[in-house]
Short mmCIF file of C-alpha atoms and ligand atoms in Angstrom, two decimals:
data_model
loop_
_atom_site.label_atom_id
_atom_site.label_comp_id
_atom_site.label_asym_id
_atom_site.label_seq_id
_atom_site.Cartn_x
_atom_site.Cartn_y
_atom_site.Cartn_z
CA MET A 396 262.14 226.56 -36.11
CA PRO A 397 260.75 223.38 -34.54
CA SER A 398 261.76 223.05 -30.74
CA ARG A 399 264.93 221.02 -29.90
CA GLY A 400 263.76 217.32 -29.22
CA LYS A 401 264.96 215.69 -26.02
CA PHE A 402 267.93 213.32 -25.84
CA ILE A 403 267.64 210.23 -23.52
CA THR A 404 270.31 207.74 -23.04
CA PHE A 405 270.46 204.20 -21.35
CA GLU A 406 273.90 203.19 -19.77
CA GLY A 407 274.82 200.26 -17.73
CA ALA A 408 277.06 197.04 -17.76
CA GLU A 409 276.41 193.89 -19.58
CA GLY A 410 272.95 192.16 -19.17
CA CYS A 411 271.53 195.08 -17.05
CA GLY A 412 268.32 195.25 -19.23
CA LYS A 413 268.88 198.89 -20.53
CA SER A 414 268.29 197.88 -24.35
CA THR A 415 264.85 196.30 -23.21
CA HIS A 416 264.02 199.56 -21.28
CA ALA A 417 264.98 201.50 -24.32
CA ARG A 418 262.67 199.52 -26.48
CA LEU A 419 259.88 199.96 -23.71
CA LEU A 420 260.16 203.67 -23.61
CA GLY A 421 260.29 203.94 -27.22
CA ALA A 422 256.82 202.21 -27.72
CA TYR A 423 255.51 204.08 -24.74
CA LEU A 424 256.46 207.28 -26.37
CA ALA A 425 255.05 206.38 -29.87
CA GLU A 426 251.58 205.16 -28.08
CA ARG A 427 251.45 208.74 -26.92
CA GLY A 428 251.94 210.28 -30.34
CA ILE A 429 255.22 211.62 -29.58
CA PRO A 430 257.74 211.67 -32.35
CA VAL A 431 260.39 209.32 -31.24
CA ARG A 432 263.50 207.57 -32.68
CA LEU A 433 265.34 204.58 -30.90
CA ILE A 434 268.95 204.10 -31.87
CA ARG A 435 272.30 202.42 -30.37
CA GLU A 436 275.86 202.67 -29.91
CA PRO A 437 277.89 201.83 -31.42
CA GLY A 438 275.97 201.75 -34.64
CA GLY A 439 272.68 203.19 -35.55
CA VAL A 440 274.01 204.14 -39.19
CA VAL A 441 275.42 202.06 -41.90
CA ILE A 442 279.16 203.33 -41.28
CA SER A 443 278.81 203.12 -37.65
CA GLU A 444 277.19 199.58 -37.73
CA LYS A 445 280.59 198.53 -39.53
CA VAL A 446 282.71 200.17 -37.08
CA ARG A 447 280.75 198.26 -34.50
CA GLU A 448 281.45 194.90 -36.09
CA LEU A 449 285.34 195.76 -36.04
CA LEU A 450 284.87 196.39 -32.35
CA LEU A 451 282.86 193.45 -31.13
CA ASP A 452 284.80 190.69 -33.33
CA LYS A 453 286.36 188.43 -30.86
CA LYS A 454 289.30 187.81 -33.58
CA ASN A 455 290.35 191.37 -33.01
CA THR A 456 292.65 190.47 -29.96
CA ALA A 457 295.17 192.64 -30.97
CA MET A 458 293.32 196.17 -30.73
CA ASN A 459 294.57 198.35 -28.28
CA LYS A 460 292.78 200.44 -25.97
CA GLU A 461 293.66 203.84 -28.08
CA CYS A 462 292.26 202.22 -31.35
CA GLU A 463 289.34 200.96 -29.26
CA THR A 464 288.34 204.39 -27.89
CA LEU A 465 288.84 206.07 -31.53
CA LEU A 466 286.83 203.58 -32.92
CA TYR A 467 284.02 204.12 -30.46
CA MET A 468 284.25 207.90 -31.12
CA ALA A 469 284.47 207.48 -34.75
CA ALA A 470 280.97 205.61 -34.77
CA ARG A 471 279.46 208.31 -32.50
CA ALA A 472 280.75 211.29 -34.82
CA GLN A 473 279.09 209.68 -37.96
CA LEU A 474 275.70 208.84 -35.80
CA VAL A 475 275.76 212.38 -34.37
CA GLU A 476 275.88 213.98 -37.76
CA GLU A 477 273.34 211.63 -39.63
CA VAL A 478 270.95 211.28 -36.94
CA VAL A 479 271.48 212.83 -33.56
CA ILE A 480 271.74 216.51 -34.92
CA PRO A 481 268.76 216.53 -37.46
CA GLU A 482 266.43 214.45 -35.16
CA LEU A 483 266.82 216.97 -32.08
CA ALA A 484 266.63 219.81 -34.55
CA ARG A 485 263.30 218.26 -35.90
CA GLY A 486 262.04 217.88 -32.39
CA THR A 487 262.41 214.15 -32.00
CA VAL A 488 262.84 212.84 -28.82
CA LEU A 489 265.83 210.42 -29.34
CA VAL A 490 266.35 207.26 -27.30
CA CYS A 491 269.81 206.06 -27.39
CA ASP A 492 271.14 202.66 -26.09
CA ARG A 493 274.46 204.18 -24.79
CA PHE A 494 276.49 207.37 -25.63
CA LEU A 495 279.64 208.90 -24.66
CA ASP A 496 279.14 207.61 -21.02
CA SER A 497 279.86 204.22 -22.22
CA THR A 498 283.45 205.31 -23.44
CA VAL A 499 284.05 207.17 -19.95
CA ALA A 500 283.23 203.92 -18.25
CA TYR A 501 284.46 201.02 -20.32
CA GLN A 502 287.53 202.82 -22.00
CA GLY A 503 288.13 205.35 -19.20
CA TYR A 504 287.53 203.68 -16.03
CA GLY A 505 287.71 199.91 -17.43
CA CYS A 506 290.94 200.14 -19.66
CA GLY A 507 292.84 203.13 -17.90
CA VAL A 508 292.42 205.60 -20.78
CA PRO A 509 292.57 209.28 -18.99
CA VAL A 510 289.10 210.29 -18.56
CA ASP A 511 289.95 213.89 -19.48
CA THR A 512 291.27 212.85 -22.84
CA ILE A 513 288.02 211.04 -23.39
CA ARG A 514 286.03 214.05 -22.69
CA ALA A 515 288.18 215.90 -25.13
CA ILE A 516 287.95 213.57 -28.18
CA GLY A 517 284.11 213.32 -27.01
CA LEU A 518 283.64 216.96 -27.29
CA PHE A 519 284.85 216.72 -30.99
CA ALA A 520 283.01 213.46 -31.85
CA THR A 521 279.57 214.80 -30.21
CA ARG A 522 280.00 218.55 -31.23
CA GLY A 523 279.13 218.96 -27.60
CA ILE A 524 275.89 217.48 -27.84
CA GLN A 525 275.02 216.22 -24.10
CA PRO A 526 271.87 213.81 -23.27
CA ASP A 527 268.97 215.76 -21.59
CA LEU A 528 268.35 212.74 -19.27
CA THR A 529 270.30 209.39 -18.61
CA PHE A 530 269.28 206.06 -17.11
CA PHE A 531 272.22 204.09 -15.67
CA LEU A 532 270.80 200.51 -14.86
CA ASP A 533 273.08 199.20 -12.08
CA LEU A 534 273.53 195.66 -11.77
CA ASP A 535 276.50 193.27 -10.14
CA ALA A 536 278.95 192.41 -12.80
CA GLN A 537 278.80 188.70 -12.36
CA GLU A 538 274.94 188.70 -12.48
CA GLY A 539 274.79 190.61 -15.53
CA LEU A 540 277.31 188.60 -17.36
CA ARG A 541 275.35 185.49 -16.35
CA ARG A 542 272.15 187.31 -17.73
CA ARG A 543 274.32 187.63 -21.18
CA GLY A 544 274.65 183.70 -21.44
CA SER A 545 277.56 182.02 -23.49
CA GLU A 546 277.69 184.31 -26.62
CA LEU A 547 280.05 186.99 -25.47
CA ASP A 548 281.63 189.53 -27.69
CA ARG A 549 285.21 190.94 -27.43
CA ILE A 550 284.39 193.31 -24.68
CA GLU A 551 282.22 191.21 -22.60
CA LEU A 552 284.84 188.49 -22.74
CA ARG A 553 287.06 190.68 -20.35
CA SER A 554 287.51 189.64 -16.43
CA ILE A 555 285.09 190.34 -14.03
CA ALA A 556 287.50 192.74 -12.64
CA TYR A 557 287.44 194.84 -15.69
CA HIS A 558 283.44 194.85 -15.54
CA GLN A 559 283.46 195.85 -11.94
CA ARG A 560 285.92 198.77 -13.04
CA VAL A 561 283.13 199.70 -15.41
CA ARG A 562 280.12 199.65 -12.80
CA ALA A 563 282.34 201.58 -10.55
CA GLY A 564 283.04 204.19 -13.13
CA TYR A 565 279.32 204.64 -14.03
CA HIS A 566 278.85 205.39 -10.01
CA GLN A 567 281.46 207.99 -10.48
CA ILE A 568 279.76 209.52 -13.44
CA ALA A 569 276.46 209.57 -12.02
CA GLY A 570 277.80 210.88 -8.45
CA ASN A 571 279.31 213.66 -10.92
CA GLU A 572 276.16 214.55 -12.46
CA PRO A 573 273.25 213.72 -10.36
CA GLY A 574 270.64 216.04 -12.42
CA ARG A 575 271.34 214.39 -15.55
CA VAL A 576 271.92 210.81 -14.46
CA VAL A 577 269.02 208.47 -12.81
CA VAL A 578 270.39 205.58 -11.29
CA ILE A 579 267.94 202.49 -11.68
CA ASP A 580 268.49 199.27 -9.68
CA GLY A 581 268.89 196.34 -12.13
CA GLN A 582 267.97 193.90 -9.26
CA ARG A 583 264.21 195.17 -9.16
CA THR A 584 261.54 193.77 -11.57
CA ARG A 585 261.38 195.23 -14.93
CA GLU A 586 257.56 196.47 -14.12
CA GLU A 587 259.25 198.22 -11.20
CA ASN A 588 261.99 199.88 -13.23
CA PHE A 589 259.81 200.94 -16.12
CA ALA A 590 257.40 202.59 -13.96
CA GLN A 591 260.30 204.77 -12.34
CA ILE A 592 261.73 205.30 -15.86
CA ARG A 593 258.13 206.48 -17.27
CA ALA A 594 257.67 208.76 -14.13
CA VAL A 595 260.93 210.53 -14.73
CA VAL A 596 260.48 210.99 -18.60
CA ASP A 597 256.66 212.22 -18.23
CA LYS A 598 258.05 214.97 -16.08
CA ILE A 599 260.46 216.36 -18.51
CA LEU A 600 258.13 216.01 -21.54
P1 LIG B 737 275.71 196.68 -26.21
O1 LIG B 737 276.13 195.20 -25.84
O2 LIG B 737 275.16 197.33 -25.27
O3 LIG B 737 275.04 196.85 -27.63
O4 LIG B 737 277.32 197.61 -26.68
C1 LIG B 737 278.23 196.90 -27.34
C2 LIG B 737 279.64 196.82 -26.51
O5 LIG B 737 280.52 198.11 -26.36
C3 LIG B 737 279.36 196.50 -24.91
O6 LIG B 737 280.09 195.61 -24.51
C4 LIG B 737 279.84 197.93 -24.42
C5 LIG B 737 280.83 198.32 -25.50
N1 LIG B 737 281.08 199.95 -25.52
C6 LIG B 737 282.20 200.11 -25.07
O7 LIG B 737 283.17 199.74 -24.55
N2 LIG B 737 282.50 201.62 -25.23
C7 LIG B 737 281.57 202.56 -25.93
O8 LIG B 737 281.58 203.83 -26.03
C8 LIG B 737 280.34 201.82 -26.26
C9 LIG B 737 279.28 202.75 -26.85
C10 LIG B 737 280.24 200.54 -25.93
#
């Protein structure tokens, strides 16, 4: 039996740079000959990418928070089954751009869905699989949206107050699980941040 791989996630609000760092980490590990796979949420497999389109479509203004929460979970359940479980069993290092913490931050702290409910549905969707390590790239909400530019999706178009609640939610998550979540200061340069990320990952691999 191959040993279980590692599950590393990147989290943070809009424009924080997490996708860039997920890619940089993927390239760094591949160069070292470590089996690595990069995925994103919502998405990563055909069905979940279709759900992503529904979730981010600006025309879906009527979508309520319960529907939104369940769709994020539905996309996650499919990705877990098709990719997360088999890749971890194979010993792959999985680098995922967002996971359950995003639903806790965006639909929980952001939209007011009870966090306990999200965690209960999350357990069902993920079969209890949790990241070994999570990087939370922390950045001021206004600065993050400025970096995203003008082509904003349904979630990004929400108010600054909403995005500030999301950021505060991430701080709660990080405060509750300091052993798993590493907070990265999104204001620093990409090089400084990637050096910190690489050092943490080198220690656990
Ligand atoms: P992305 O911009 O990082 O690709 O993520 C897509 C959007 O979906 C982003 O605005 C954050 C949002 N999102 C949630 O609201 N809840 C979730 O559970 C996930 C995974 C993403």
